[in-house]
Tab-separated table of C-alpha atoms in Angstrom:
chain	number	residue	atom	x	y	z
A	1	MET	CA	0.138	-0.094	0.186
A	2	ALA	CA	1.371	3.174	-0.649
A	3	GLU	CA	2.067	5.630	2.128
A	4	ALA	CA	2.158	9.446	2.151
A	5	PHE	CA	4.733	10.525	4.347
A	6	ASN	CA	7.694	9.288	6.993
A	7	ASP	CA	6.569	5.749	7.278
A	8	LYS	CA	3.257	6.391	9.007
A	9	THR	CA	0.831	4.131	8.153
A	10	LEU	CA	-2.275	4.976	6.878
A	11	SER	CA	-5.856	3.814	7.092
A	12	ALA	CA	-6.921	1.032	4.756
A	13	ASP	CA	-10.546	2.592	4.647
A	14	LYS	CA	-10.341	5.008	1.690
A	15	ALA	CA	-12.069	7.793	3.307
A	16	ALA	CA	-10.601	7.617	6.713
A	17	ARG	CA	-7.160	7.650	4.501
A	18	TYR	CA	-8.138	10.861	2.862
A	19	ALA	CA	-9.111	12.504	5.655
A	20	GLU	CA	-5.757	11.539	7.619
A	21	VAL	CA	-3.718	12.821	4.244
A	22	ALA	CA	-5.876	16.226	4.522
A	23	GLU	CA	-4.548	16.666	7.767
A	24	GLU	CA	-1.140	16.031	7.025
A	25	ILE	CA	-1.461	18.165	3.944
A	26	ALA	CA	-2.958	21.315	6.038
A	27	SER	CA	0.036	20.562	8.844
A	28	VAL	CA	2.715	20.223	6.325
A	29	LEU	CA	1.352	23.604	4.482
A	30	ASP	CA	0.623	25.716	7.373
A	31	GLY	CA	2.431	29.317	6.834
A	32	GLU	CA	3.120	28.369	2.842
A	33	ALA	CA	1.689	31.133	0.793
A	34	ASN	CA	3.653	30.012	-2.880
A	35	VAL	CA	0.781	28.579	-4.907
A	36	THR	CA	3.581	26.340	-6.765
A	37	ALA	CA	4.847	25.038	-3.700
A	38	ARG	CA	1.236	24.504	-2.392
A	39	MET	CA	0.712	22.447	-5.598
A	40	ALA	CA	3.503	20.545	-5.564
A	41	THR	CA	3.053	19.509	-2.237
A	42	VAL	CA	-0.103	18.366	-2.524
A	43	ALA	CA	0.327	16.351	-6.055
A	44	SER	CA	3.098	14.456	-3.880
A	45	MET	CA	1.588	13.634	-1.059
A	46	LEU	CA	-1.575	12.162	-3.066
A	47	ALA	CA	0.027	10.607	-5.196
A	48	ASN	CA	2.283	8.534	-2.233
A	49	SER	CA	-1.163	7.700	-0.487
A	50	PHE	CA	-3.386	5.696	-2.971
A	51	ASP	CA	-1.842	2.779	-4.642
A	52	HIS	CA	-4.817	3.485	-7.636
A	53	TYR	CA	-3.328	6.905	-8.546
A	54	PHE	CA	-1.157	6.701	-11.804
A	55	TRP	CA	-0.733	10.268	-12.673
A	56	THR	CA	-1.328	13.427	-10.164
A	57	GLY	CA	-1.068	16.763	-10.907
A	58	PHE	CA	-2.244	20.603	-11.795
A	59	TYR	CA	-2.768	22.020	-14.891
A	60	VAL	CA	-2.886	25.317	-14.326
A	61	VAL	CA	-4.997	28.449	-16.062
A	62	ASP	CA	-2.138	29.897	-18.258
A	63	PRO	CA	-2.304	34.137	-18.080
A	64	ALA	CA	-0.699	34.523	-21.298
A	65	LYS	CA	-3.268	32.315	-23.297
A	66	GLU	CA	-7.103	32.781	-22.734
A	67	ARG	CA	-9.137	29.677	-21.945
A	68	GLU	CA	-6.084	27.377	-21.896
A	69	LEU	CA	-4.359	24.991	-19.491
A	70	VAL	CA	-0.792	24.526	-18.808
A	71	VAL	CA	0.926	21.200	-16.923
A	72	GLY	CA	1.843	22.160	-13.866
A	73	PRO	CA	3.273	20.550	-10.463
A	74	TYR	CA	2.719	16.478	-11.213
A	75	GLN	CA	3.706	13.198	-10.319
A	76	GLY	CA	3.815	10.052	-12.909
A	77	THR	CA	4.618	9.896	-16.456
A	78	LEU	CA	5.072	12.708	-19.310
A	79	GLY	CA	2.007	14.679	-18.982
A	80	CYS	CA	0.154	17.102	-21.853
A	81	LEU	CA	2.003	20.421	-21.973
A	82	ARG	CA	-1.138	22.074	-22.602
A	83	ILE	CA	-5.068	21.633	-22.730
A	84	PRO	CA	-7.853	23.815	-24.487
A	85	PHE	CA	-10.603	24.690	-21.874
A	86	GLY	CA	-13.542	22.479	-23.396
A	87	ARG	CA	-11.140	19.387	-24.776
A	88	GLY	CA	-11.042	16.781	-23.192
A	89	VAL	CA	-11.608	16.099	-19.196
A	90	CYS	CA	-9.450	18.347	-17.970
A	91	GLY	CA	-10.708	21.322	-20.743
A	92	ALA	CA	-14.160	20.149	-19.553
A	93	ALA	CA	-13.561	20.583	-15.894
A	94	ALA	CA	-11.805	24.106	-16.424
A	95	ALA	CA	-14.936	25.120	-18.987
A	96	THR	CA	-17.980	23.917	-16.621
A	97	GLY	CA	-16.597	24.845	-13.189
A	98	GLN	CA	-17.388	21.223	-12.212
A	99	THR	CA	-15.742	17.962	-11.496
A	100	GLN	CA	-15.563	15.249	-13.721
A	101	LEU	CA	-15.800	11.778	-12.670
A	102	VAL	CA	-14.873	9.200	-15.674
A	103	PRO	CA	-14.823	5.722	-14.813
A	104	ASP	CA	-13.805	5.214	-18.442
A	105	VAL	CA	-11.951	7.542	-20.336
A	106	HIS	CA	-11.633	5.806	-23.816
A	107	ALA	CA	-15.774	6.724	-23.689
A	108	PHE	CA	-15.398	10.445	-22.832
A	109	PRO	CA	-16.133	12.472	-25.974
A	110	GLY	CA	-12.614	14.272	-27.068
A	111	HIS	CA	-10.352	12.489	-24.241
A	112	ILE	CA	-6.977	13.263	-24.627
A	113	ALA	CA	-4.296	10.551	-24.372
A	114	CYS	CA	-1.712	11.920	-22.778
A	115	ASP	CA	-0.671	8.024	-21.571
A	116	SER	CA	-2.741	5.248	-23.006
A	117	ARG	CA	-2.323	3.445	-20.010
A	118	SER	CA	-5.230	5.596	-18.187
A	119	ALA	CA	-8.526	3.899	-17.963
A	120	SER	CA	-10.348	6.198	-15.641
A	121	GLU	CA	-9.732	9.862	-14.388
A	122	VAL	CA	-11.450	12.370	-12.008
A	123	VAL	CA	-10.268	15.999	-12.024
A	124	VAL	CA	-11.511	18.515	-9.603
A	125	PRO	CA	-11.428	22.332	-10.419
A	126	VAL	CA	-9.491	24.893	-8.209
A	127	PHE	CA	-10.139	27.836	-7.062
A	128	ASP	CA	-8.662	30.791	-5.337
A	129	GLY	CA	-10.466	32.393	-2.863
A	130	GLU	CA	-11.884	34.806	-4.756
A	131	GLY	CA	-13.808	32.185	-6.882
A	132	ARG	CA	-11.058	32.680	-9.805
A	133	LEU	CA	-10.066	29.231	-11.453
A	134	LEU	CA	-6.642	28.551	-10.997
A	135	ALA	CA	-6.171	25.587	-12.277
A	136	VAL	CA	-7.637	21.688	-12.401
A	137	PHE	CA	-5.948	19.146	-10.032
A	138	ASP	CA	-6.450	15.605	-12.793
A	139	VAL	CA	-5.682	12.040	-11.091
A	140	ASP	CA	-5.694	9.152	-13.554
A	141	SER	CA	-5.862	5.578	-13.471
A	142	ASP	CA	-4.582	2.743	-14.843
A	143	ARG	CA	-7.540	0.685	-13.723
A	144	PRO	CA	-11.340	1.210	-15.146
A	145	ALA	CA	-13.832	2.723	-12.623
A	146	ALA	CA	-11.193	3.739	-10.367
A	147	PHE	CA	-12.671	6.690	-8.766
A	148	ASP	CA	-15.925	6.876	-7.181
A	149	GLU	CA	-17.888	9.723	-4.925
A	150	ILE	CA	-15.422	8.929	-2.082
A	151	ASP	CA	-12.505	10.197	-4.497
A	152	GLN	CA	-14.730	13.280	-5.504
A	153	VAL	CA	-15.880	14.396	-2.190
A	154	TRP	CA	-12.573	14.116	-0.733
A	155	LEU	CA	-10.454	16.000	-3.415
A	156	GLU	CA	-12.769	18.579	-3.703
A	157	ARG	CA	-12.470	19.363	0.194
A	158	ILE	CA	-8.569	18.990	0.442
A	159	LEU	CA	-8.277	21.322	-2.676
A	160	GLY	CA	-10.713	24.110	-0.879
A	161	ALA	CA	-9.257	24.341	2.001
A	162	THR	CA	-5.686	24.200	0.540
A	163	PHE	CA	-6.284	27.213	-2.380
A	164	ARG	CA	-9.460	29.121	-1.566
A	165	ALA	CA	-7.878	29.788	2.181
């Protein structure tokens, strides 16, 4: 089982594990204002806490390109460098401002295959304290239907607490 930090044993129950990791993320980031450092820490700690995570990271809204995401801090294989709003799962999350929970990425209209081994995905929009879209947080799995409402609820909670504060 993947472990998040310092040989700490995490709960086998997924919701309890998310709660433990959320608490640790908040503790590690206490007092850290830099957004890139916050993103890198969240991606690393979540990627190392869950075995069903294959690719974990952020696509950041590019201030120089209207309605385009650019790859940010991540853990995993090579990611797509740029994704237009509305294209693929990440682009859909950016365009709608809604979490995308996709059990089969190959059935998703316009799916972008950054890595052909990805089978399912959850993408959560990330907003700042003023409600502006900063990024989307993308988690892929090489397993079909690897994500459920527990993943969605906890990722939304962690990202909200980390970036809206």
